[in-house]
Structures are given as C-alpha cells and as structure tokens.
Amino acid sequence: MAKVDMSVNIAGVTLRNPVVTVSGACGFGEEYKPFYTTADIGAIAVKGTTLLPRLGNAVPRIAETPAGILNSIGLQNPGVDVFVTRELPRLREEGACVIANIAGSTLEDYQAVAERVADAGVDLIEMNISCPNVKEGGVAFGVIPAMVEKITAAVKEKCGKVPLIVKLSPNVADIAENARAAQAGGADALSLINTLIGMRIDIKSRKPILANKIGGLSGPAVFPVAVRMVWQAKKATGLPIIGMGGVATAEDAIEIMMAGADAVGVGTAMFKNPMAPIEIRDGIERWCEEHGIADVKEITGSVID
Amino acid sequence: MNPILAKGKILSNRLLLEGGLLYEMKILTPEMAAGALPGQFVQVDCGEGTSLRRPISICDCDDITLTLCYDVRGKGTLAMAKMPVGGEIDLLGPIGRGFEIPEQGRVLLVGGGIGIYPLVKPASLLGGRAKALLGFRNASLVNGVEYFTDYGAEALVCTDDGSYGVHGFVTSLLEEELKAGDATVLICGPMPMMKAAAAVCAKYGAAAQVSLEERMGCGVGACLACVCKIKVKDGDGEKHARVCVDGPVFDASEVVW
Ligand SMILES: Cc1cc2nc3c(=O)[nH]c(=O)nc-3n(C[C@H](O)[C@H](O)[C@H](O)COP(=O)(O)OP(=O)(O)OC[C@H]3O[C@@H](n4cnc5c(N)ncnc54)[C@H](O)[C@@H]3O)c2cc1C
Ligand SMILES: Cc1cc2nc3c(=O)[nH]c(=O)nc-3n(C[C@H](O)[C@H](O)[C@H](O)COP(=O)(O)O)c2cc1C
Ligand code: FES
C-alpha cells in the first residue's frame, strides 16, 4: 500500500501531520529539541503571548490529580516583541508551522498582539479567550457567547491574511453556542478544549496546593469531556478543529479525530513522555496502514452516530 | 549534556535508615551517568497513577551508575521504594545547572536532612578540600555521614535538639567556619535553612550556591511551573527563573528569598 497521506488542512494552512504541540506545554519549541524538532510535528502552538511581558503567578503552580494535573502558570511570557524578534525567526528557520497563541486583558490588547504576529508572518493565530489562570486573562471574553462573537470579530480584523483560530473554554454552559458565536464573529477554525477549572487542598495543612488556589485541569482526566465538546462544536459549525485535552496515545488522537478534530493537540502527555508527539504521530500512521486508510483526513468526523 | 530518556536497571534499592523512610537506589544507566554533573537531577517515572515525573537529585554517579537517595513522602516515592531490584526504571535526565566546583580553596558543604545527598558528588570531587556541615532534627534521623567521610571529607554533625553531635543549627556551625577563614559554600536543605545559611554567607562575604526545590511539570524548561524569583543582574527588578533548567543550583546572592 502507498504511504499514508498524513497532511491535514486547517483553514487553508497545510500541516505536514495532524500532531500539534499545545500552547503552554512546549514553550517556544526550544526545550524539547533533544527529543524532537518542530519540523517533525504538524505545528507548534507557542506559549500564550501578551503585549507586554508577564511575570505570571506565584508558586506552587502545578499539582498532580487523578489522571491529570492542575496548573496556574498565569501566562508568564516575555511579551510579543521577544516572540517576534527572537523566537519566530528561529522557528521559521527550523521549518516549523507556527501557531501564535495570543492573550490579553482588553480587547485592544488582543487586537494589538494579533496585528504584531500577523505582520510578522505566523502561519496561524490562536486566540486564547479561555485562560482560567489570570483574572483578566480572557475568560471574561470566552464565556458569554455575545462576547465571544464581539472579540472574534474585532481581532479577526487585525489578522490580515492569517487565519484565526478561536480557542474555546470548556467552562461554559453550552459549547455549541460558543462555537457558533466564534463562527459568527469570523473565526476560521476552533481549538478546544482549554483546561477545566479545578482545585486541590492539602488535607494536612488545609491549604490549597496551588498558590493561585484554583487552576486548570488537563491530562487524561479531561479527555472524554474534550471528545464530547469537539463532537458538539464540529456539529454546530463544521469549522476546522484542533482537538485537544488529555490526548496521550495514538488511539486517543484517532478517537478525538473521529469526533470531528482535523488536527490533534498534545500537551500534558509530554511531561511524562517527551516523545509523546512523535509516538502519537507514528501510531496514527500505523493505524491508518493497518486499516487501509490512505489519507489521515478520512478519520475526521468519521464517528458513526 | 542534553537530557535523554533512558531505561535504567535497578542494581539495588535499600532502606537506609532503620525504621525510617529513606532509601538509596543504585541504577545502571551508562549513557546518562557518564554525562551527569554534581547537583543535577533526574525526573523519575513512578508508573501507573502518576501524571508527573518526580524530581530526584543525583547523589552520586560514576561512568555507568547513578545513585539516588530519596525519602518516601507520597505516592511517587512510595512506588519507587517498591521497585524491584533487577527491574527497570524510566528516567529523564540529567537535568539542570549543577554546582560549580571551585578549582581550589576550601569548600563547605552545608546540608540539612534529605538535602545532604546532592552534596555527596561534590564531596567526591573535592575530597580533603571539603568539610561537610550536616544538620538533622534529631539523632534518629542522622544518616549518610559516611558518604562524605568515605570520600575523605571532614564531617560535622548537629541536631536541632542536641540528641546527637553539636546542639543547634547548621548555620551556627557555618558561622564558626567562616569566622575561621574564607570558603566557597554549597548549600542544600529545607528553604528556611538555606535562607539562613545564605544570609550567614553574605555576612562573611563568602561565595555561596544553593540548590532550590519547586514543584515541577515538564522538567525541561518548557512549562514554567517550577519558577523561583531571581534578582535581575545590573538592575533592581526581579524575574522568574526556572528551577529545572536555570537551576536547581543558583548563586545565593541572586535569589529573592
Ligand atoms: C530539583 C529537586 C531535587 C530533589 N531531590 C530530592 C532527593 O534527592 N531526594 C528526595 O527525597 N527528594 C528530592 N526532592 C523532593 C522530591 O521531588 C519530592 O519529595 C517528591 O516529588 C515527592 O513525590 P511523592 O509522589 O512521593 O509525593 P506527593 O506529595 O504525592 O507528590 C505530589 C506531587 O507534588 C510534587 N512534590 C511534592 N513534594 C515536593 C517537593 N518537596 N519538591 C518538588 N515536588 C514535590 C511531586 O513531584 C508530585 O508532582 C527534590 C526536588 C527537587 C525539585
Ligand atoms: C502548564 C500549562 C500551561 C498552559 N498554558 C496555556 C497558554 O498559555 N495558552 C493556552 O491557550 N493554553 C494553555 N494551556 C492549555 C493547553 O494548551 C491545553 O488546552 C490543555 O492543557 C489541554 O491539553 P492537554 O490535556 O493535552 O494538556 C496550558 C496547559 C498547561 C498544562
Ligand atoms: S518544570 Fe517545566 S519549566 Fe521547569
């Protein structure tokens, strides 16, 4: 059998394979170089970038949970200037497909960052309106459908030719409604899910483990929620989707693709296994071979429901 | 060297302290051991039911083996204690910026509790130039002194309650030593002890390095979970440095305590 076509398409941008390393789990792609390069994966979504540098939250910023983790990094990042001048040229040279993940406190912040990264020539822009870890970190924009539509439309204006992905929060009443709101605002694609809000308490000290008290839950614990939401968002919009949330194996990736994801995000799984993105990529390819699938895109939305 | 993923073979995994929860594990892992430096650590995969690896310092190493000494604190370290000799252990390492061992001069190794162990490898390189100042809560917790003396380092022990060795804190021993003469000081132990020891070093103008601890995610510098506050060089600001790769060893004078 001929080789499997592993490429996928997100809003007109071709990814060489469906595996995306998710925002916040892979920095700007430098740290995982001993294990894989950004040329080995479909795309890299870089750390959430804001207009000005952010120091982030106090420590502890991470806690283990059953089948997952809680984090409250608080969008620590060097600011959009550093991203554009230092990280982006290097990523370009490596042959990365770059998804700039943007965040902000105000609508104007989002617009300004979007304009900078669009001008700098990233492949895709992912607007994070779902960070649970900073008060003004966009959640305000991500929960109410009318706000989702408003900010999407405002930011889309500044993206020029670069397609805009709206990253949806799972901490909402009806994901389908929020997905439709993003589409109405002009989103070219969706990514979901961001983390679910959670909390852990050390029963010895009676104190929350995280300094921020609450944080975002990710890892296998959230996987069924992610599958359900991807399925609903796809049905509601038909937009290209990067599905993420607890994907740890090739089988998980195939499952979330069947639910409607065009590409698959891998984050928390890397902390245990730095090779996870590569193993997932190769596992998907093998599965396609074994099942006589010539084009990985055939998996997307193939759930029999 | 860059960190690698490797499956080591467990050569031994023994309880160090009678009635205690302290273990020593020797692991055959040639590629990782050969590149390991004093003060670096490994991220241990503690198996089913854990979603994060556990950071454990390299206590000692030679060309083919690593020695880890660890306290059973929770799920992960308990799983380590149960790992069978002859079995495999999945490691990510060696990680981080370790201790800078001065070419010459006297070196004081200041350790508290489980924090004494990352100072063993420096002792092996320093031999008679090193003097270990080791603090424990009480006599029943005193352990590991021979790791230092076996390498030819002198070792002074103190306990908080005076039930063994000198009565008092390791910082008092440190102050006596620095009064007697200059030295480079390597410090590892509980946060309050490191803070106090760093203050003593600052008072006497002694160069000090501290090995910090923080909860970790990736262990490779990507997730920004493990940060500590560091003074910005030539400025008055503060920034976050990653304990995993910018540390775990920092110049004590840069740390914002
Ligand atoms: C750089 C570094 C070197 C270390 N070296 C050693 C060593 O040589 N020997 C030793 O006994 N211990 C060492 N520790 C502490 C050790 O990592 C923790 O005791 C261990 O992670 C506890 O895991 P657990 O599953 O048993 O406990 P749990 O409480 O069940 O762990 C839950 C989570 O919290 C994290 N955690 C809990 N306590 C700590 C802590 N003190 N530091 C960092 N993370 C923590 C765990 O990694 C895990 O993710 C080191 C820590 C760091 C950061
Ligand atoms: C440590 C950490 C930091 C994160 N930072 C960001 C961020 O800056 N921007 C963002 O959009 N999502 C961020 N996320 C969310 C992830 O991109 C992803 O949506 C979520 O973790 C689910 O995927 P996973 O279970 O594979 O990790 C972060 C997640 C983690 C674990
Ligand atoms: S543990 Fe991820 S940056 Fe240090």
XYZ file of C-alpha atoms and ligand atoms in Angstrom:
650
model
C 0.000 0.000 0.000
C 1.161 3.512 -0.774
C 2.307 5.686 2.072
C -0.441 7.289 4.135
C -1.055 10.966 3.364
C -0.568 12.384 6.854
C -1.081 16.029 5.966
C -4.091 17.925 7.230
C -5.545 21.315 6.472
C -6.549 23.984 8.955
C -8.267 26.924 7.294
C -6.096 26.699 4.196
C -2.836 26.054 6.028
C -1.284 22.639 5.425
C 0.152 20.825 8.424
C 2.540 18.015 7.477
C 0.846 15.771 10.023
C -2.058 16.153 12.471
C 0.015 16.478 15.671
C 0.208 19.933 17.251
C 2.077 20.621 20.475
C -0.283 22.778 22.517
C 0.243 26.219 23.911
C 1.937 26.337 27.297
C 3.323 22.817 27.228
C 6.166 23.299 24.776
C 7.426 26.852 25.361
C 8.685 28.210 22.055
C 9.844 24.816 20.858
C 13.430 25.098 22.062
C 13.292 22.939 25.165
C 12.079 19.735 23.567
C 14.797 19.777 20.895
C 16.710 16.887 22.470
C 13.612 14.774 21.729
C 12.002 16.121 18.555
C 12.110 19.245 16.462
C 9.274 21.421 15.308
C 9.845 20.077 11.778
C 8.754 16.627 12.987
C 5.302 17.753 14.072
C 2.313 19.288 12.293
C 2.525 22.620 14.076
C 3.627 24.228 17.317
C 1.286 26.457 19.286
C 3.668 28.651 21.248
C 3.252 29.874 24.822
C 0.425 32.373 25.267
C 1.835 35.744 24.297
C 0.700 39.128 25.578
C 1.514 42.675 24.517
C 3.884 43.238 27.453
C 5.937 40.665 29.353
C 4.116 38.942 32.220
C 5.698 37.541 35.365
C 2.923 35.016 35.970
C 1.537 33.651 39.229
C 3.238 32.699 42.487
C 4.386 29.099 43.090
C 3.319 26.341 43.550
C 1.913 26.490 40.051
C 1.293 22.809 39.476
C -0.377 19.913 41.256
C -0.991 16.313 40.349
C -4.560 14.992 40.172
C -6.008 11.594 39.378
C -5.109 11.096 35.700
C -4.153 14.713 35.237
C -2.634 17.909 36.519
C -3.747 21.346 37.661
C -1.720 24.335 36.546
C -1.827 28.022 37.318
C 1.127 29.422 35.394
C -0.677 32.723 34.855
C 0.510 33.442 31.321
C 4.161 34.098 32.173
C 5.688 35.139 28.852
C 8.341 37.512 27.510
C 5.882 39.646 25.547
C 5.120 39.852 21.850
C 8.308 41.774 20.932
C 10.549 38.961 22.127
C 8.392 36.401 20.383
C 8.507 38.240 17.079
C 12.169 39.223 17.101
C 13.803 36.257 18.791
C 11.638 33.144 18.731
C 9.784 33.417 15.435
C 12.829 33.756 13.132
C 14.374 30.687 14.770
C 11.165 28.681 14.422
C 10.948 29.739 10.776
C 14.485 28.525 10.165
C 13.664 25.163 11.714
C 10.799 24.737 9.272
C 8.085 24.948 11.909
C 4.451 25.610 11.178
C 3.860 28.306 13.800
C 0.615 28.973 15.637
C 0.911 32.191 17.647
C -1.213 31.873 20.782
C -2.343 35.311 21.897
C -3.890 36.598 25.113
C -4.667 39.905 26.728
C -6.655 41.828 29.307
C -8.558 44.125 26.992
C -9.979 43.899 23.528
C -7.377 46.426 22.385
C -4.581 44.225 23.797
C -5.787 41.286 21.776
C -6.002 43.388 18.653
C -2.517 44.811 19.107
C -0.915 41.398 19.641
C -2.821 39.904 16.715
C -1.633 42.680 14.445
C 2.007 42.230 15.517
C 2.087 38.476 14.994
C 0.134 38.698 11.730
C 2.601 41.265 10.371
C 5.486 39.091 11.494
C 4.122 36.284 9.360
C 2.984 33.447 11.597
C 1.062 30.626 9.931
C -1.968 30.724 12.208
C -3.184 32.815 15.126
C -4.858 31.088 18.061
C -6.807 33.460 20.265
C -6.953 32.235 23.845
C -10.129 33.564 25.405
C -10.202 30.784 27.921
C -7.225 31.068 30.272
C -8.570 30.280 33.729
C -5.403 31.441 35.464
C -5.421 35.195 35.298
C -8.358 37.296 36.327
C -8.265 39.402 33.225
C -6.876 36.541 31.111
C -9.610 36.489 28.592
C -12.138 34.301 30.399
C -14.330 37.357 30.514
C -14.352 37.194 26.719
C -14.683 33.460 26.486
C -17.790 32.597 28.455
C -20.681 34.686 27.203
C -21.450 33.915 23.540
C -22.098 37.554 22.637
C -18.635 38.475 23.955
C -17.042 35.605 22.033
C -18.533 36.924 18.841
C -17.557 40.504 19.577
C -13.895 39.829 20.345
C -13.560 37.373 17.477
C -14.821 39.978 15.025
C -12.567 42.669 16.499
C -9.445 40.504 16.396
C -10.203 38.973 13.001
C -9.983 42.475 11.551
C -6.342 42.685 12.607
C -5.245 39.264 11.376
C -4.834 40.202 7.719
C -4.333 37.059 5.664
C -3.506 34.888 8.667
C -6.344 32.531 9.630
C -7.746 32.982 13.126
C -8.341 30.035 15.433
C -10.527 30.709 18.456
C -9.553 28.621 21.481
C -12.708 27.791 23.365
C -13.143 27.398 27.082
C -14.835 24.249 28.342
C -16.074 26.177 31.386
C -19.255 27.283 29.645
C -22.936 26.431 29.647
C -23.214 25.247 26.053
C -20.096 24.705 23.947
C -22.082 24.547 20.721
C -23.422 28.020 21.304
C -19.942 29.432 21.980
C -18.576 27.663 18.899
C -21.319 29.208 16.775
C -20.590 32.610 18.298
C -16.930 32.319 17.283
C -18.004 31.345 13.787
C -20.400 34.281 13.599
C -17.509 36.564 14.612
C -15.462 35.261 11.703
C -13.323 32.501 13.211
C -11.570 30.400 10.560
C -11.050 27.468 12.899
C -11.548 26.382 16.505
C -9.309 24.755 19.068
C -10.600 23.058 22.183
C -10.516 22.370 24.960
C -8.608 24.654 27.218
C -8.371 23.490 30.831
C -11.294 22.851 33.165
C -11.185 24.846 36.384
C -10.250 22.759 39.407
C -8.780 22.872 42.886
C -6.798 20.659 45.268
C -6.311 21.009 49.017
C -3.505 19.551 51.097
C -5.507 17.989 53.921
C -2.527 18.119 56.300
C -2.128 21.893 56.096
C -5.732 22.551 54.997
C -4.295 24.875 52.362
C -4.903 24.851 48.623
C -1.900 23.282 46.874
C -1.726 25.994 44.223
C -0.694 29.478 45.315
C -3.418 30.753 42.995
C -5.806 28.400 44.859
C -7.558 27.317 41.649
C -6.060 26.163 38.380
C -6.696 24.479 35.067
C -7.187 20.732 34.819
C -5.600 18.920 31.883
C -4.458 15.406 31.042
C -6.380 12.133 30.540
C -8.951 13.150 33.191
C -10.452 15.674 30.778
C -10.252 13.528 27.638
C -13.915 12.395 27.491
C -15.007 15.997 28.003
C -12.759 17.047 25.122
C -14.135 14.353 22.827
C -17.702 15.365 23.620
C -17.040 19.075 23.106
C -15.153 18.577 19.836
C -18.057 16.479 18.588
C -20.581 19.154 19.549
C -18.501 22.047 18.196
C -17.949 20.295 14.879
C -21.647 19.542 14.508
C -22.517 23.122 15.382
C -20.081 24.821 12.994
C -18.344 22.477 10.579
C -15.193 24.585 11.131
C -11.731 23.007 11.119
C -10.872 21.965 14.686
C -7.675 21.312 16.585
C -8.891 18.864 19.229
C -7.006 18.710 22.500
C -7.415 17.777 26.137
C -5.832 14.665 27.590
C -4.621 13.119 24.370
C -1.864 10.704 25.412
C -1.822 7.921 22.812
C -2.389 7.432 19.098
C -5.705 5.765 19.935
C -6.799 8.894 21.826
C -5.811 11.010 18.838
C -7.813 8.835 16.465
C -10.804 8.968 18.802
C -10.862 12.752 19.036
C -10.410 12.978 15.253
C -13.382 10.667 14.771
C -15.345 13.083 16.948
C -14.520 15.863 14.498
C -10.964 17.103 15.044
C -8.860 17.835 11.951
C -5.654 18.026 13.972
C -4.795 16.914 17.485
C -3.114 18.828 20.292
C -0.729 17.150 22.716
C 0.294 18.847 25.951
C 0.295 17.293 29.392
C 1.291 13.885 27.977
C 4.709 15.330 27.121
C 5.521 15.950 30.766
C 5.614 12.225 31.418
C 6.793 11.243 27.958
C 8.691 13.879 25.963
C 8.433 11.638 22.901
C 4.612 11.551 23.050
C 4.024 13.794 19.986
C 6.247 11.599 17.830
C 4.860 8.328 19.174
C 1.317 9.602 18.576
C 2.183 10.731 15.052
C 3.737 7.364 14.181
C 0.922 5.476 15.880
C -1.713 7.280 13.811
C 0.180 6.454 10.632
C 0.471 2.788 11.591
C -3.224 2.633 12.441
C -4.088 4.081 9.037
C -1.892 1.478 7.338
C -3.478 -1.325 9.316
C -6.968 -0.094 8.460
C -6.357 0.581 4.789
C -6.741 4.325 5.188
C -4.740 6.219 2.576
C -5.435 9.711 3.853
C -5.480 10.624 7.526
C -8.126 13.264 6.810
C -10.614 10.433 6.303
C -10.670 9.872 10.061
C -12.044 13.320 10.864
C -15.690 13.196 11.832
C -15.972 9.519 10.923
C -17.799 8.575 14.121
C -20.941 6.602 13.312
C -23.551 8.443 15.314
C 24.815 17.041 28.000
C 21.205 17.372 26.874
C 18.733 15.339 28.897
C 17.860 11.940 27.487
C 15.174 9.370 28.154
C 16.623 6.095 29.357
C 15.524 2.892 30.998
C 17.989 2.120 33.762
C 18.427 -1.181 35.511
C 17.920 -1.103 39.271
C 21.019 -2.616 40.893
C 19.931 -2.012 44.484
C 17.120 -0.270 46.338
C 17.711 -0.399 50.067
C 16.299 1.200 53.178
C 18.986 3.468 54.624
C 17.539 4.356 57.967
C 16.193 1.701 60.323
C 12.545 2.422 60.891
C 12.823 5.372 58.561
C 11.543 6.077 55.107
C 14.842 6.878 53.468
C 16.045 4.780 50.551
C 19.130 4.545 48.382
C 18.755 3.317 44.810
C 21.647 2.429 42.527
C 20.833 2.404 38.818
C 22.813 1.113 35.867
C 22.358 3.687 33.109
C 25.686 4.262 31.350
C 24.722 6.969 28.872
C 23.024 9.150 31.488
C 25.527 8.524 34.257
C 28.529 9.370 32.087
C 27.192 12.851 31.372
C 25.855 13.672 34.847
C 27.255 16.604 36.810
C 27.165 17.316 40.550
C 23.925 18.985 41.622
C 21.916 17.857 38.600
C 18.771 15.769 38.980
C 16.672 13.215 37.148
C 12.911 13.053 36.592
C 11.670 9.622 37.629
C 8.624 7.978 36.069
C 6.835 6.488 39.070
C 4.474 4.461 36.924
C 0.717 3.952 36.798
C -1.334 6.514 38.620
C 1.158 9.362 38.289
C 0.918 12.011 35.596
C 4.075 13.882 36.555
C 7.607 12.578 36.978
C 9.324 13.087 40.340
C 12.497 15.170 40.551
C 15.276 13.427 42.499
C 18.834 14.723 42.805
C 21.804 12.765 41.661
C 23.501 11.846 44.922
C 26.455 10.184 43.317
C 27.474 8.830 39.940
C 30.310 7.083 38.148
C 30.731 6.215 34.469
C 27.858 3.758 34.426
C 25.712 4.138 37.542
C 23.630 6.785 39.269
C 22.837 6.767 42.974
C 19.607 8.384 44.177
C 18.698 8.856 47.833
C 15.065 9.596 48.466
C 12.578 9.998 51.237
C 9.181 8.337 50.895
C 6.770 11.283 51.014
C 3.799 10.265 48.909
C 2.544 8.181 46.042
C 5.512 8.556 43.716
C 8.345 7.957 46.134
C 6.401 5.062 47.664
C 6.225 3.499 44.205
C 9.988 3.960 43.912
C 10.545 2.177 47.204
C 8.617 -0.788 45.846
C 10.552 -1.032 42.587
C 12.260 -4.436 42.447
C 15.994 -4.904 42.148
C 16.794 -6.093 38.629
C 13.792 -4.224 37.266
C 13.712 -1.191 35.012
C 13.306 2.457 35.956
C 12.371 5.106 33.402
C 14.442 8.260 33.791
C 14.627 11.653 32.132
C 17.951 13.353 32.779
C 20.463 14.523 33.664
C 18.767 17.880 34.134
C 19.759 21.336 35.243
C 22.642 23.575 36.114
C 24.513 21.915 38.968
C 27.107 23.066 41.492
C 30.155 24.862 40.208
C 33.059 23.178 41.926
C 35.852 25.679 42.596
C 39.290 24.692 41.277
C 40.942 25.436 44.567
C 40.355 26.513 48.128
C 38.246 25.265 50.959
C 34.641 24.243 50.292
C 31.917 23.941 52.920
C 29.074 21.559 52.127
C 26.081 22.680 54.162
C 23.251 20.152 54.169
C 20.026 19.692 56.048
C 18.021 16.455 56.219
C 17.497 14.812 52.848
C 19.310 17.826 51.370
C 22.683 16.397 52.334
C 22.603 13.921 49.447
C 23.090 16.231 46.460
C 26.303 17.320 48.222
C 27.838 13.845 48.036
C 29.028 14.091 44.439
C 30.742 17.436 45.115
C 32.431 15.777 48.137
C 33.730 13.014 45.866
C 35.378 15.593 43.616
C 36.744 17.702 46.467
C 37.985 15.055 48.899
C 40.039 16.661 51.663
C 39.230 20.182 50.471
C 35.628 19.716 51.573
C 34.133 19.968 55.015
C 30.535 18.830 55.411
C 28.277 20.554 57.933
C 25.241 18.346 58.283
C 22.102 19.173 60.231
C 19.264 16.851 61.292
C 16.222 17.257 63.502
C 17.259 14.562 65.976
C 19.573 11.573 66.486
C 17.158 9.077 64.937
C 17.318 10.923 61.623
C 21.107 11.217 61.419
C 22.313 9.357 58.357
C 24.625 9.476 55.387
C 27.616 10.954 57.204
C 29.865 8.172 55.881
C 29.044 9.172 52.286
C 31.159 12.252 52.975
C 33.871 10.766 55.159
C 34.364 7.892 52.702
C 35.462 10.470 50.140
C 37.933 11.983 52.566
C 35.848 14.982 53.551
C 35.647 16.006 57.178
C 32.067 15.965 58.522
C 30.490 17.821 61.448
C 27.005 16.839 62.549
C 24.493 18.847 64.526
C 20.926 18.180 65.639
C 18.166 20.647 66.420
C 17.535 19.025 69.818
C 21.118 18.116 70.689
C 20.411 14.381 70.756
C 23.438 13.781 68.511
C 26.565 15.791 67.683
C 26.574 19.518 68.236
C 23.370 21.006 69.696
C 21.978 23.616 67.323
C 21.509 24.573 63.728
C 23.900 24.042 60.909
C 24.018 27.807 60.383
C 25.871 28.186 63.703
C 28.482 25.691 62.512
C 28.721 27.590 59.253
C 29.264 30.881 61.053
C 32.101 29.392 63.126
C 33.773 28.052 59.985
C 33.515 31.321 58.082
C 34.885 33.235 61.079
C 37.899 30.958 60.892
C 38.515 31.549 57.193
C 37.066 32.078 53.742
C 35.436 29.251 51.815
C 33.073 28.541 48.971
C 29.776 27.282 50.353
C 27.410 24.796 48.694
C 24.004 24.618 50.385
C 21.091 22.200 50.108
C 18.242 21.644 52.540
C 14.874 22.997 53.648
C 14.079 26.521 52.425
C 14.353 28.312 55.827
C 17.725 26.675 56.456
C 19.023 27.686 53.022
C 17.810 31.225 53.503
C 19.529 31.487 56.894
C 22.731 29.901 55.585
C 22.785 32.259 52.596
C 22.452 35.197 54.994
C 25.444 33.971 57.013
C 27.485 33.645 53.800
C 26.502 37.159 52.752
C 27.566 38.491 56.160
C 31.047 36.992 55.747
C 31.314 37.709 52.029
C 31.596 34.015 51.170
C 30.506 32.840 47.719
C 27.510 30.564 48.124
C 25.462 28.325 45.856
C 22.037 26.980 46.824
C 20.060 24.105 45.345
C 16.391 25.107 45.213
C 13.303 22.922 45.155
C 9.987 23.574 43.448
C 7.096 21.526 42.108
C 7.765 20.587 38.521
C 5.876 19.802 35.372
C 7.942 19.106 32.286
C 11.404 19.194 33.874
C 12.907 20.523 30.656
C 12.154 24.240 30.891
C 9.036 24.369 28.723
C 6.049 24.699 31.070
C 7.189 27.412 33.534
C 5.694 25.567 36.508
C 8.859 25.493 38.583
C 9.918 29.111 38.788
C 11.699 30.995 41.551
C 12.349 34.715 41.936
C 15.775 35.934 40.889
C 17.247 39.441 41.006
C 17.808 40.935 37.583
C 21.549 41.444 37.055
C 22.584 45.107 36.978
C 19.090 46.238 37.811
C 16.666 46.445 40.639
C 13.915 44.279 39.183
C 13.017 40.665 39.732
C 12.337 37.930 37.237
C 11.254 34.335 37.273
C 13.889 31.708 36.597
C 13.105 28.049 36.023
C 14.376 25.837 38.815
C 14.599 22.846 36.451
C 16.952 24.206 33.820
C 18.163 27.621 35.015
C 18.829 25.875 38.359
C 18.328 23.919 40.517
C 21.590 25.460 41.736
C 21.661 29.245 41.913
C 24.143 31.778 43.178
C 22.722 32.513 46.646
C 23.138 36.250 46.137
C 20.748 36.276 43.134
C 17.879 34.544 44.909
C 14.972 36.645 46.184
C 14.217 34.816 49.442
C 15.477 19.561 41.991
C 14.885 18.682 43.064
C 15.654 17.685 43.609
C 15.113 16.826 44.591
N 15.908 15.860 45.093
C 15.424 15.010 46.005
C 16.227 13.957 46.522
O 17.384 13.773 46.142
N 15.669 13.136 47.453
C 14.378 13.295 47.884
O 13.932 12.507 48.707
N 13.611 14.289 47.419
C 14.091 15.142 46.497
N 13.282 16.148 46.012
C 11.914 16.233 46.503
C 11.052 15.203 45.762
O 10.934 15.579 44.408
C 9.650 15.083 46.370
O 9.741 14.640 47.699
C 8.805 14.107 45.570
O 8.499 14.643 44.303
C 7.519 13.736 46.291
O 6.742 12.907 45.434
P 5.635 11.944 46.054
O 4.834 11.412 44.929
O 6.270 10.953 46.931
O 4.778 12.942 46.969
P 3.357 13.577 46.680
O 3.134 14.579 47.725
O 2.335 12.528 46.485
O 3.602 14.330 45.309
C 2.591 15.033 44.652
C 3.208 15.996 43.650
O 3.898 17.048 44.318
C 5.263 17.076 43.965
N 6.076 17.357 45.165
C 5.752 17.038 46.450
N 6.734 17.455 47.275
C 7.680 18.049 46.509
C 8.922 18.680 46.784
N 9.412 18.786 48.018
N 9.631 19.170 45.754
C 9.165 19.078 44.486
N 7.992 18.495 44.168
C 7.266 17.992 45.170
C 5.536 15.706 43.392
O 6.641 15.704 42.485
C 4.233 15.372 42.727
O 4.145 16.002 41.472
C 13.784 17.008 45.046
C 13.008 18.031 44.491
C 13.538 18.857 43.520
C 12.695 19.932 42.931
C 1.346 24.107 32.032
C 0.287 24.506 31.061
C 0.289 25.796 30.516
C -0.691 26.185 29.606
N -0.636 27.445 29.058
C -1.535 27.794 28.094
C -1.437 29.066 27.431
O -0.542 29.861 27.679
N -2.370 29.365 26.488
C -3.370 28.492 26.143
O -4.169 28.791 25.263
N -3.466 27.297 26.757
C -2.583 26.917 27.717
N -2.687 25.674 28.321
C -3.775 24.754 27.916
C -3.293 23.761 26.871
O -2.865 24.410 25.701
C -4.385 22.730 26.525
O -5.513 23.398 26.038
C -4.801 21.893 27.710
O -3.706 21.646 28.558
C -5.418 20.544 27.311
O -4.496 19.697 26.640
P -3.622 18.533 27.378
O -4.536 17.780 28.274
O -3.036 17.717 26.259
O -2.564 19.246 28.149
C -1.708 25.269 29.236
C -1.699 23.989 29.779
C -0.724 23.591 30.675
C -0.759 22.189 31.231
S 9.281 22.020 35.198
Fe 8.564 22.831 33.323
S 9.768 24.632 33.206
Fe 10.601 23.653 34.930
